Tab-separated table of N, CA and C in Angstrom:
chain	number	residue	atom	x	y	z
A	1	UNK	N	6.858	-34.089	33.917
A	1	UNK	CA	6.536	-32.836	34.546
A	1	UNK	C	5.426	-32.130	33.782
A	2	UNK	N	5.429	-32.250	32.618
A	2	UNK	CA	4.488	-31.922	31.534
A	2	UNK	C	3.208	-32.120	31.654
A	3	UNK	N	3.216	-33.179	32.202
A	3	UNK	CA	1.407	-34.102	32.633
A	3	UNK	C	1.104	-33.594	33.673
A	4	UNK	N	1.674	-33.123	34.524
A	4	UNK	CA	1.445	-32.364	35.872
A	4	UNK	C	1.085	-31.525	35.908
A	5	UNK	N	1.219	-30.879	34.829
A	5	UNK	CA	1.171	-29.050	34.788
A	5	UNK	C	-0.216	-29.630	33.501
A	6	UNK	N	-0.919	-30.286	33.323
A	6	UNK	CA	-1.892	-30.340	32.821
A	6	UNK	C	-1.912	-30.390	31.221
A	7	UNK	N	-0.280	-30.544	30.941
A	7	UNK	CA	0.194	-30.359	29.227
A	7	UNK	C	0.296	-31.854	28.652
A	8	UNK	N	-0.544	-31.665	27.550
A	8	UNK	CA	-0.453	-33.466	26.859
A	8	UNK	C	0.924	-33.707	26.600
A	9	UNK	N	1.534	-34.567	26.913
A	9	UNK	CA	2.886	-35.308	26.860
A	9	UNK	C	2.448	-35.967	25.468
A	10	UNK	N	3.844	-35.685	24.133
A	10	UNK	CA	3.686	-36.319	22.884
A	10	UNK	C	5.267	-36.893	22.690
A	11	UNK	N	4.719	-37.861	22.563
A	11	UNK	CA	6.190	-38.599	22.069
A	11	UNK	C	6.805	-38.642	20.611
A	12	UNK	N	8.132	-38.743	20.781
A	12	UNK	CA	8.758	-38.459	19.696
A	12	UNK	C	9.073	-39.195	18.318
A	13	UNK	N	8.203	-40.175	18.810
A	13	UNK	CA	7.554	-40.829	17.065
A	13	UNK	C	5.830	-40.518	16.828
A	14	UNK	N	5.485	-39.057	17.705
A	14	UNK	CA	3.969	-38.753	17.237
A	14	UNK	C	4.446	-38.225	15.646
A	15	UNK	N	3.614	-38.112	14.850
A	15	UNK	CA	3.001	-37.514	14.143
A	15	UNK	C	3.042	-35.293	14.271
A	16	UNK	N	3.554	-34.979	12.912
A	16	UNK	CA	4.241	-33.829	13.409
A	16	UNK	C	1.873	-32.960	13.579
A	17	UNK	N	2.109	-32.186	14.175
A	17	UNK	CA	0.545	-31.463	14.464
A	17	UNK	C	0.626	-30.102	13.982
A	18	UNK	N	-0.608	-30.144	13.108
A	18	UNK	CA	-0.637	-28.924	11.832
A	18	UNK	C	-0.857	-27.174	13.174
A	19	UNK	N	-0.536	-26.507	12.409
A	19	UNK	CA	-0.741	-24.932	13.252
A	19	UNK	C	-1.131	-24.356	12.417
A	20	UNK	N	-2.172	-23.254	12.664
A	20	UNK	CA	-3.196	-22.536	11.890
A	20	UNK	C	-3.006	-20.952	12.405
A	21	UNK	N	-3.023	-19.792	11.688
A	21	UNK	CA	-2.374	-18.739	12.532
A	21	UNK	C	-3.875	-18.010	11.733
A	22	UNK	N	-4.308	-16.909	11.997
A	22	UNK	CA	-5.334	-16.262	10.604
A	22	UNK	C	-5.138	-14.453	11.551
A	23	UNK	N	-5.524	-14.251	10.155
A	23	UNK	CA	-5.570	-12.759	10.265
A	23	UNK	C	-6.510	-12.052	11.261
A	24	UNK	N	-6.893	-10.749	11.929
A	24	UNK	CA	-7.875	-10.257	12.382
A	24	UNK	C	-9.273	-10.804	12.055
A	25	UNK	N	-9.127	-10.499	10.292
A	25	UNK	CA	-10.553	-10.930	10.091
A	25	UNK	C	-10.902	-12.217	9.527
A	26	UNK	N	-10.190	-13.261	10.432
A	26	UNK	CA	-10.414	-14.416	10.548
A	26	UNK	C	-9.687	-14.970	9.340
A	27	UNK	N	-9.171	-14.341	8.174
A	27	UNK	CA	-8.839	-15.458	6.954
A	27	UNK	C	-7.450	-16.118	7.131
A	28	UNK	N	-7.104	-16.705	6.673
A	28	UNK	CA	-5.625	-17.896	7.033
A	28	UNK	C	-4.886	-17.298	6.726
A	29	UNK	N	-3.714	-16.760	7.918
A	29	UNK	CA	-2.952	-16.495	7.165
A	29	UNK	C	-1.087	-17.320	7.360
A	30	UNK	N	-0.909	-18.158	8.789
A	30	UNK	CA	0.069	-19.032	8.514
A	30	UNK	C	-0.536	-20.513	8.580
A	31	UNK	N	-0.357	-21.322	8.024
A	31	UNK	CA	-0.389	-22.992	8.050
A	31	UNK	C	0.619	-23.834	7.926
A	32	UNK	N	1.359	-24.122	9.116
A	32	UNK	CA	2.502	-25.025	9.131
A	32	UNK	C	2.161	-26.118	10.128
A	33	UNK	N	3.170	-27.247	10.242
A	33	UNK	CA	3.233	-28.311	11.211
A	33	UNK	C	4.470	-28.510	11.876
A	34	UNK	N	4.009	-28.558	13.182
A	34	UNK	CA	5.312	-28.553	14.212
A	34	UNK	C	5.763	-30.120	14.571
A	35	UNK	N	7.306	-30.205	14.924
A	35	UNK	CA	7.827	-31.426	15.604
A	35	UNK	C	7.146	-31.789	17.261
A	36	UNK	N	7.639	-32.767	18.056
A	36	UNK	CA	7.188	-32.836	19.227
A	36	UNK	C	7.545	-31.576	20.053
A	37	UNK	N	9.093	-30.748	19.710
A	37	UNK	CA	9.058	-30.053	20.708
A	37	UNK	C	8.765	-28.095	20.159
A	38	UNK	N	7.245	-28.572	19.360
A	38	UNK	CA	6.606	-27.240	19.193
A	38	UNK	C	7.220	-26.536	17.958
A	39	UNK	N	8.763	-27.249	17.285
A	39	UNK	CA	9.321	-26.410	16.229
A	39	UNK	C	8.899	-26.895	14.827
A	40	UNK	N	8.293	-25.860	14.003
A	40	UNK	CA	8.218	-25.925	12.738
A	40	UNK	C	8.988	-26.978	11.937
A	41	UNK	N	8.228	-28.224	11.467
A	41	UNK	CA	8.702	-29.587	10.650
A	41	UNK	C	7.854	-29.144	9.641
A	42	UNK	N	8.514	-29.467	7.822
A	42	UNK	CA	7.364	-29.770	7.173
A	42	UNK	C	7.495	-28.528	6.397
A	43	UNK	N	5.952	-28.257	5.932
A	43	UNK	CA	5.739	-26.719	5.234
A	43	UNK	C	5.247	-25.891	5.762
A	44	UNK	N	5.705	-24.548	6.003
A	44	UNK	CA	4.943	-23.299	6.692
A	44	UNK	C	4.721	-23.031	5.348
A	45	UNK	N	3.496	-22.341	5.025
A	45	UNK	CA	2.828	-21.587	4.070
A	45	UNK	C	2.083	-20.064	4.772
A	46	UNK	N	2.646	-19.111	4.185
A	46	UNK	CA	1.978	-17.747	4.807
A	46	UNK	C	1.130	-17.140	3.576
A	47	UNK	N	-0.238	-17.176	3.837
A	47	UNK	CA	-1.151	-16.352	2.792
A	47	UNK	C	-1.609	-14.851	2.756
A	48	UNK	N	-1.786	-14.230	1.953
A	48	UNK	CA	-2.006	-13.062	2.291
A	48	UNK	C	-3.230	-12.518	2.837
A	49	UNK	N	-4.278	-11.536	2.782
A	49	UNK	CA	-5.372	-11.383	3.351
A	49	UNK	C	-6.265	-11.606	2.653
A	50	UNK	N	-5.833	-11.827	1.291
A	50	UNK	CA	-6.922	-12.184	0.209
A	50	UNK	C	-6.949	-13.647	-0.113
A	51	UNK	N	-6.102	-14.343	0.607
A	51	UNK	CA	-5.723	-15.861	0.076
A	51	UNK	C	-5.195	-16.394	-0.769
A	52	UNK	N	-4.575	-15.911	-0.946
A	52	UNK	CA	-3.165	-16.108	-2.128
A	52	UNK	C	-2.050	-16.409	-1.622
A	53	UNK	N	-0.826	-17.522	-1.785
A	53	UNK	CA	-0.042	-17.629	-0.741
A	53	UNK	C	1.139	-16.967	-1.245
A	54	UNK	N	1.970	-16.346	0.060
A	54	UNK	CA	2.695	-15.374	-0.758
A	54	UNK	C	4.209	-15.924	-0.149
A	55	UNK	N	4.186	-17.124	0.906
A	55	UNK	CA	5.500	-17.984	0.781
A	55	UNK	C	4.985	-19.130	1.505
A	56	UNK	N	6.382	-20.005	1.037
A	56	UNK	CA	5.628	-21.145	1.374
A	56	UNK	C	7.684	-21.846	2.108
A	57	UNK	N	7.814	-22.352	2.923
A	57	UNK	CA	9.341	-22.536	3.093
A	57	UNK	C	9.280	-24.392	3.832
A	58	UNK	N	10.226	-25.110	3.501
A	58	UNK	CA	10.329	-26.475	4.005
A	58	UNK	C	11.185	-25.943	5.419
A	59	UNK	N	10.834	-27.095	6.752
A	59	UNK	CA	11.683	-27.061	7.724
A	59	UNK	C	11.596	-28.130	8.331
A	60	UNK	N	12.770	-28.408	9.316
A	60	UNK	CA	13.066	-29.484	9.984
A	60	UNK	C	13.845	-28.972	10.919
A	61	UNK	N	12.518	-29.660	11.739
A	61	UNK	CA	13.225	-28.800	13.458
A	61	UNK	C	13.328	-28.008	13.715
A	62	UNK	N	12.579	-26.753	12.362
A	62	UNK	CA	13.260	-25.498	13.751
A	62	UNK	C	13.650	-24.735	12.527
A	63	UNK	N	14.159	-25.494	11.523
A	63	UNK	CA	15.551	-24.810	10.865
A	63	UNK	C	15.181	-25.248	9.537
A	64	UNK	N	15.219	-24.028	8.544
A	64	UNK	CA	15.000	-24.066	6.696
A	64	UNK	C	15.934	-25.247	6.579
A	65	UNK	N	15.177	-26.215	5.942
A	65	UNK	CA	15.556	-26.646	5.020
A	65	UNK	C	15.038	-27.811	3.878
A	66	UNK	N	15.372	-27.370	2.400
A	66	UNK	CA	14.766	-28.035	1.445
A	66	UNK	C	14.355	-26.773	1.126
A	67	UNK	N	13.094	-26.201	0.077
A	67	UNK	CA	12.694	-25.461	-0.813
A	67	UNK	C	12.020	-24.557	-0.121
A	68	UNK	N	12.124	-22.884	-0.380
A	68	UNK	CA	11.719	-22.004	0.057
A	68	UNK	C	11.247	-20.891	-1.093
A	69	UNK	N	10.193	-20.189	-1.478
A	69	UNK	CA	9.343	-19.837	-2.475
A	69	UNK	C	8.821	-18.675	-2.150
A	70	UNK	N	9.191	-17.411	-2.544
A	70	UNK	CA	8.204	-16.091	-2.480
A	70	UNK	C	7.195	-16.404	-4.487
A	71	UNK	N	6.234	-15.743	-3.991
A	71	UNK	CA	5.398	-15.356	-4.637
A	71	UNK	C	5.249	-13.769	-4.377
A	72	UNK	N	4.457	-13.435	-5.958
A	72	UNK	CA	4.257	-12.351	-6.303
A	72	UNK	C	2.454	-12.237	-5.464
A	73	UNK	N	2.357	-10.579	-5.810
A	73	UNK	CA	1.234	-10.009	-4.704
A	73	UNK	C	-0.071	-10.805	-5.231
A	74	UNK	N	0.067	-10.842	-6.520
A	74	UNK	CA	-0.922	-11.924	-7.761
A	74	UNK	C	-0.761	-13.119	-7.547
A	75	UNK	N	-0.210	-13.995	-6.890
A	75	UNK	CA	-0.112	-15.543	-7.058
A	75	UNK	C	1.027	-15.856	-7.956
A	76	UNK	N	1.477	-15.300	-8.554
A	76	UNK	CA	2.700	-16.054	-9.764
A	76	UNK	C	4.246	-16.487	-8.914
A	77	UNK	N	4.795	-17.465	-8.871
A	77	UNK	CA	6.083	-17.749	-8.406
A	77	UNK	C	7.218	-16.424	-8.680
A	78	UNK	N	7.608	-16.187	-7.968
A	78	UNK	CA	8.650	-14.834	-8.011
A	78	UNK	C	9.836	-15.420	-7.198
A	79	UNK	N	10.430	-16.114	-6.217
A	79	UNK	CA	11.604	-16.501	-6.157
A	79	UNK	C	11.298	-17.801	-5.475
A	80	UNK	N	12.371	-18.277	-5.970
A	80	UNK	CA	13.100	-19.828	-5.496
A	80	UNK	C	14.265	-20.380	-5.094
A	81	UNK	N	14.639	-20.519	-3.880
A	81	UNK	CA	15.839	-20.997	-3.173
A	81	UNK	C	15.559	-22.352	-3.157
A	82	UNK	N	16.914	-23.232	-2.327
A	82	UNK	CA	17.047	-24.342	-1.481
A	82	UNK	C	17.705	-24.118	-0.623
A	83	UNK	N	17.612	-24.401	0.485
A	83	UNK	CA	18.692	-24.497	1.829
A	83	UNK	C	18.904	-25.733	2.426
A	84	UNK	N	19.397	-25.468	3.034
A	84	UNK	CA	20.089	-26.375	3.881
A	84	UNK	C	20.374	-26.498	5.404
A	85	UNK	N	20.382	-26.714	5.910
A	85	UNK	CA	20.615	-26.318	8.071
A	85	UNK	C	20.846	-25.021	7.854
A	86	UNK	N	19.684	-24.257	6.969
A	86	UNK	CA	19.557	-23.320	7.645
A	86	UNK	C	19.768	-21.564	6.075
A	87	UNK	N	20.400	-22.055	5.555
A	87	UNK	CA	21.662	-21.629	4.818
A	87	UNK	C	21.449	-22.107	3.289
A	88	UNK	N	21.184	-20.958	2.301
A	88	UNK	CA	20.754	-21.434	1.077
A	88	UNK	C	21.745	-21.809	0.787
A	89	UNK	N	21.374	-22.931	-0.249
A	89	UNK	CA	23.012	-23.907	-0.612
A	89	UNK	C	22.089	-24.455	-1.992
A	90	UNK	N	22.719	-24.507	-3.314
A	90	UNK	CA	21.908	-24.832	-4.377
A	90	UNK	C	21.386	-23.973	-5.336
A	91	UNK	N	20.388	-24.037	-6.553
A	91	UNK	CA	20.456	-23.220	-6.822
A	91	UNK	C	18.902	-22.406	-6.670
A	92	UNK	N	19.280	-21.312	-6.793
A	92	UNK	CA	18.682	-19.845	-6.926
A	92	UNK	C	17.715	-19.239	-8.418
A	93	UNK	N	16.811	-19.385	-7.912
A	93	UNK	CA	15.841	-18.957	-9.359
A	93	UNK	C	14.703	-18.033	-9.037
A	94	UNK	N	14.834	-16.534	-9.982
A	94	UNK	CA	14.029	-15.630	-9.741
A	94	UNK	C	13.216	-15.770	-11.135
A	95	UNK	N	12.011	-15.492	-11.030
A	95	UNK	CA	10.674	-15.008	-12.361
A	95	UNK	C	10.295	-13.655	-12.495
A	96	UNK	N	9.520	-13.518	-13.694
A	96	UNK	CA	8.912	-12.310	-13.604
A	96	UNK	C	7.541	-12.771	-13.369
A	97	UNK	N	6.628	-11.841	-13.569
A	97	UNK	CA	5.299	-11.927	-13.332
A	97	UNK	C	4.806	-12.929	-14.660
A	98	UNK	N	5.448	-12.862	-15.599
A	98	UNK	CA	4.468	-13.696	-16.871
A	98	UNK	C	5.620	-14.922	-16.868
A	99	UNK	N	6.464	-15.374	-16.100
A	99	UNK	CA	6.806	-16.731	-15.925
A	99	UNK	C	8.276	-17.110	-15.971
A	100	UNK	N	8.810	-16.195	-17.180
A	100	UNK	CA	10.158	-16.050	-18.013
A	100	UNK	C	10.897	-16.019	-16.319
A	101	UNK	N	11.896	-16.511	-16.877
A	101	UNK	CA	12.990	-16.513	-15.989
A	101	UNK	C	13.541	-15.084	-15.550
A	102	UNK	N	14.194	-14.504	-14.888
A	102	UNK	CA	14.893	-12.995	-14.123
A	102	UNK	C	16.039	-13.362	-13.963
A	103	UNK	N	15.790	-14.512	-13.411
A	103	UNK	CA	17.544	-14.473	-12.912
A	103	UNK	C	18.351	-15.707	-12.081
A	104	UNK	N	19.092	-16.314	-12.242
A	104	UNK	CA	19.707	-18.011	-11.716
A	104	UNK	C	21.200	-17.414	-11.353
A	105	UNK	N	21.126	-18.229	-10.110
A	105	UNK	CA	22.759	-18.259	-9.829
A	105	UNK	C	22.698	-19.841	-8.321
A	106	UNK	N	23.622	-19.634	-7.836
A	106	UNK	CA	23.915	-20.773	-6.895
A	106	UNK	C	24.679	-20.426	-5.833
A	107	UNK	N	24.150	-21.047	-4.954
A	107	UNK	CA	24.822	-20.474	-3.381
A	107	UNK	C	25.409	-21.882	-2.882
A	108	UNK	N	26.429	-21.434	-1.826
A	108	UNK	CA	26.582	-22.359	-1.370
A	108	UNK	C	26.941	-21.482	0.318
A	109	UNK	N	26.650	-21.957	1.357
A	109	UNK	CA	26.638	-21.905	2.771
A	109	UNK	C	26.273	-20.517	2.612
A	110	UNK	N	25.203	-20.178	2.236
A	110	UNK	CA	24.628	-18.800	2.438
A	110	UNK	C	25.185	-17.508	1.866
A	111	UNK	N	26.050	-18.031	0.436
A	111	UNK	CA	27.021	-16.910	-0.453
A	111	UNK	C	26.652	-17.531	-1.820
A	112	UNK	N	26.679	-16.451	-2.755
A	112	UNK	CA	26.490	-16.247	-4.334
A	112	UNK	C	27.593	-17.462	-4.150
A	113	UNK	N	28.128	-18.444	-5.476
A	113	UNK	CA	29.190	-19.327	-5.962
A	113	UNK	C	28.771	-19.433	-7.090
A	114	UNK	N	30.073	-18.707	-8.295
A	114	UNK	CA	29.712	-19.480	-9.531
A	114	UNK	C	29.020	-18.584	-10.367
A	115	UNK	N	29.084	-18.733	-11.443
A	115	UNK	CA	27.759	-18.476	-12.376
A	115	UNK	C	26.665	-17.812	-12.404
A	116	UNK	N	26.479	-16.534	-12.311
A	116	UNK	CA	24.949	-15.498	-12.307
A	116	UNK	C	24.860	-15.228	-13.280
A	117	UNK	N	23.458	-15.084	-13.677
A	117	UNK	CA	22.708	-15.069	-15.218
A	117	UNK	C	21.845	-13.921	-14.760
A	118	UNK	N	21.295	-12.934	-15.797
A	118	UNK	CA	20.369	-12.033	-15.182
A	118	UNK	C	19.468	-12.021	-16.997
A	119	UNK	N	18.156	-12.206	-16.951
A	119	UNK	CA	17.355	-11.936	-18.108
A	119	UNK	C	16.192	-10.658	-18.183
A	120	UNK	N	16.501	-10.369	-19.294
A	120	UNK	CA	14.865	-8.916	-19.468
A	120	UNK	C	13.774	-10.205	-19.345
A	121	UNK	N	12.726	-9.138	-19.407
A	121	UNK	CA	11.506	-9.716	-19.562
A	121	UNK	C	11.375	-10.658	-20.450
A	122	UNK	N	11.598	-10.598	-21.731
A	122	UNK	CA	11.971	-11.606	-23.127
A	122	UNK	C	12.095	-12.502	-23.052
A	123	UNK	N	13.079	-13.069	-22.077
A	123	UNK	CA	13.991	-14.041	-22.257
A	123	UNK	C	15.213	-13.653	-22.375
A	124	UNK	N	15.700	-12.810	-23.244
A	124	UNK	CA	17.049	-12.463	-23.857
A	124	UNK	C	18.155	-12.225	-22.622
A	125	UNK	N	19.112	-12.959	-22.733
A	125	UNK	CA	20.144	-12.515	-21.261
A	125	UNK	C	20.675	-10.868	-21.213
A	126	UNK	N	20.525	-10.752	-20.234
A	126	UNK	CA	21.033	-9.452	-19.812
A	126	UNK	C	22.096	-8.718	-19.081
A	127	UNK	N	22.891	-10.071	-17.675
A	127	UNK	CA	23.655	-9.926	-17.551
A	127	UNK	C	24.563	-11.545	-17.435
A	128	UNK	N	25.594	-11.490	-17.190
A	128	UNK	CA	26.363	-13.066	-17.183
A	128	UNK	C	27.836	-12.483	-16.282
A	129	UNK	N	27.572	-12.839	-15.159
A	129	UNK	CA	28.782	-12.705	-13.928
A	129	UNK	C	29.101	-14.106	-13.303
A	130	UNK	N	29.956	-14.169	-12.802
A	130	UNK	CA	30.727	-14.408	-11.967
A	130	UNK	C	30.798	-14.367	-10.282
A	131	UNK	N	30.631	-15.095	-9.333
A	131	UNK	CA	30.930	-14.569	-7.818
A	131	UNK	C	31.590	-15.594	-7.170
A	132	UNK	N	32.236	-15.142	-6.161
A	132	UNK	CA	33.126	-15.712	-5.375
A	132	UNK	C	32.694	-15.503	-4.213
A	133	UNK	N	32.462	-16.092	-3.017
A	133	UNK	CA	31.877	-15.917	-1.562
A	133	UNK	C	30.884	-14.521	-1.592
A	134	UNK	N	30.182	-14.954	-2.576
A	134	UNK	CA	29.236	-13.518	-2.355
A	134	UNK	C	29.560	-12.354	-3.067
A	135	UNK	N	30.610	-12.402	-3.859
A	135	UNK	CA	31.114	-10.910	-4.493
A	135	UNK	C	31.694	-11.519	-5.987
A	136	UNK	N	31.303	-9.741	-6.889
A	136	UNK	CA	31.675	-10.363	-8.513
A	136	UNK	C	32.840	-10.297	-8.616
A	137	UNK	N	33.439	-11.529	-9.357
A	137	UNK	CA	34.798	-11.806	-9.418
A	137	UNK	C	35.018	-12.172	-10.930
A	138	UNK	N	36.045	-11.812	-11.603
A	138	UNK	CA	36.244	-11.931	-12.803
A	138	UNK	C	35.655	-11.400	-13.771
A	139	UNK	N	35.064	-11.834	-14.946
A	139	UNK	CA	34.402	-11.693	-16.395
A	139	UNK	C	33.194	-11.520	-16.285
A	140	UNK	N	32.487	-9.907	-16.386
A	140	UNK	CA	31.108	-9.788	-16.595
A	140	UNK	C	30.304	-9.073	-17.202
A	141	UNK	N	29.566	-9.691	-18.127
A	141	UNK	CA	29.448	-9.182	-19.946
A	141	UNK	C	27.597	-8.764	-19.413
A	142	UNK	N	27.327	-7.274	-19.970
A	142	UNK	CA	25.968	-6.676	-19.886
A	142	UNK	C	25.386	-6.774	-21.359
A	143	UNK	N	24.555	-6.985	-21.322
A	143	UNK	CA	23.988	-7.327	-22.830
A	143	UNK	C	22.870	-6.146	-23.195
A	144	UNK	N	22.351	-5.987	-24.786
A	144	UNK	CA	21.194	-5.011	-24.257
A	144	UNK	C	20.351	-5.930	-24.720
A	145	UNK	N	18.699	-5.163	-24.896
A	145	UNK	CA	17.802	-6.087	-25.317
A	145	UNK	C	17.679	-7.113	-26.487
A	146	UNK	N	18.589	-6.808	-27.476
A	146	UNK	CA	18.853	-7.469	-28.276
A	146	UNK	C	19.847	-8.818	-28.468
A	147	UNK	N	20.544	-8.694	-27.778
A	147	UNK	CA	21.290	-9.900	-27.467
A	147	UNK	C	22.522	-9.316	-27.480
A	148	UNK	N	22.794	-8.095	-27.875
A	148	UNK	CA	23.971	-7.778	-28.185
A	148	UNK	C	25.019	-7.195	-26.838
A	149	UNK	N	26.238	-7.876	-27.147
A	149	UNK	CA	27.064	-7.002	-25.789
A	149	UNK	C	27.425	-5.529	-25.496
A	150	UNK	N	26.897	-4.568	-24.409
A	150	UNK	CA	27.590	-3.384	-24.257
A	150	UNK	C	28.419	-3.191	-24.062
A	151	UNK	N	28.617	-3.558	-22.471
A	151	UNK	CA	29.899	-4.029	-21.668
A	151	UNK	C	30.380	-4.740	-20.919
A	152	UNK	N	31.645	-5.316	-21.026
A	152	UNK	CA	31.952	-6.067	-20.083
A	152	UNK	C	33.553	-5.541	-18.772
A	153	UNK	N	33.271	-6.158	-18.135
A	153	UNK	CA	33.652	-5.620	-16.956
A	153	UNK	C	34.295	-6.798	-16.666
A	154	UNK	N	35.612	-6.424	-15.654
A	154	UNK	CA	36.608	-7.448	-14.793
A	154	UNK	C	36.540	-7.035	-13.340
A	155	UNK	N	35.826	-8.023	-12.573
A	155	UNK	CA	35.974	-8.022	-10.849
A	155	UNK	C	37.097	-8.097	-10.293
A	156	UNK	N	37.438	-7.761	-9.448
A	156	UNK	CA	38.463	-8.567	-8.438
A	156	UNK	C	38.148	-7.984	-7.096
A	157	UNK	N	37.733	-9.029	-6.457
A	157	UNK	CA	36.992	-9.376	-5.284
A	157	UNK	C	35.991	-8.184	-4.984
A	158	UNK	N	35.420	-8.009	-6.085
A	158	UNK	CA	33.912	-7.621	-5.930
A	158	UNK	C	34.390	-6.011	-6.243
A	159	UNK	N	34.922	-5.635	-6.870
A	159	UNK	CA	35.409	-4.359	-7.461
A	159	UNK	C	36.072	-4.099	-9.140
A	160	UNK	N	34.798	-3.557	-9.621
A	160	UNK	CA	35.340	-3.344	-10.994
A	160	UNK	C	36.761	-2.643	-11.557
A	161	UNK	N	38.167	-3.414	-11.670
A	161	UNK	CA	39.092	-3.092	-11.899
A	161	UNK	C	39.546	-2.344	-13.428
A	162	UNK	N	38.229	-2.349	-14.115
A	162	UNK	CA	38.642	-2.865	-15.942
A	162	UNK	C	37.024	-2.752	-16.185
A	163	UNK	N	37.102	-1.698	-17.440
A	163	UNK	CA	35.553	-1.733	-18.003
A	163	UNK	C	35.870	-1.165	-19.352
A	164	UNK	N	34.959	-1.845	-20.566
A	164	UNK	CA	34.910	-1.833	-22.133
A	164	UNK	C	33.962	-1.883	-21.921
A	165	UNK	N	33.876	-0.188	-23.061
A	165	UNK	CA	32.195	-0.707	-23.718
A	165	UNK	C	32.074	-0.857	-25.228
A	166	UNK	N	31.500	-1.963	-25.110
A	166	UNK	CA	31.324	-2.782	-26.624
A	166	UNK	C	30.042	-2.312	-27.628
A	167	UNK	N	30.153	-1.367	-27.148
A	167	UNK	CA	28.532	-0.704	-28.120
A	167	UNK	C	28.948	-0.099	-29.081
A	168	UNK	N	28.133	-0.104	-30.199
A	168	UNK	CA	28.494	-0.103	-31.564
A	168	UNK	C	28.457	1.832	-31.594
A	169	UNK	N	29.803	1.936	-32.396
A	169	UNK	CA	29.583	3.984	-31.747
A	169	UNK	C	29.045	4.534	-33.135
């Protein structure tokens, strides 16, 4: 019906076909490649107006998945997921502008699981939690710039039940 209506018919072992989107004043601003039926396969990359890319996300079919990347307004990596059909699953890594790590944790079907880390600028950790389907659960120790502990805190299901502060009086 496709050929009738004057539309190239592509079959479904073509080759996925790149898409080019650009700003008003002509500069690039999406570049991805679509499957046969028009949906985003591959890498969409969105640049800004100055040409700097400011995300870049994997898909198949239609639907995130594999590695997805904001950047900062400068070019520097500023966050990092993985997903999955759709749904970050894996882990989670934020930067600052000069490279150092911000912050790691792990999702699974589109919820915090496990283990959150939060760092200053330094390096030095800053916070160390806990989550359960998305909310802080259990043991979670605030550090200050020095490495040293202030306070730590007890979740239960995402509500601080219990708080010590460990700062030297």
């Amino acid at each position: 019906m496709a050929a009738l209506l004057g539309e190239p018919v592509r079959a479904s072992t073509d080759p996925p076909q790149t898409r080019i989107e650009n700003y008003p004043n002509g500069s690039l601003h999406f570049k991805f490649e679509v499957d046969v039926n028009d949906q985003p396969h591959g890498w969409l990359r969105e640049y800004s107006p100055g040409g700097l890319l400011k995300a870049e996300h994997q898909y198949e079919h239609g639907v995130r998945h594999g590695i997805s990347r904001l950047y900062y307004t400068t070019g520097e990596l500023m966050t990092e997921w993985n997903y999955r059909d759709g749904e970050r699953n894996g882990p989670s890594l934020g930067y600052y502008k000069n490279g150092r790590l911000k912050d790691r944790g792990i999702y699974r079907d589109d919820k915090l699981e496990g283990p959150v880390e939060k760092f200053y600028p330094n390096g030095v950790l800053k916070t160390r939690m806990h989550f359960k389907e998305d909310r802080p659960e259990g043991l979670a120790i605030t550090y200050d710039p020095n490495g040293q502990a202030e306070f730590v805190y007890y979740y239960q299901k995402g509500r601080v039940v219990q708080r010590e502060d460990r700062r030297a009086r």
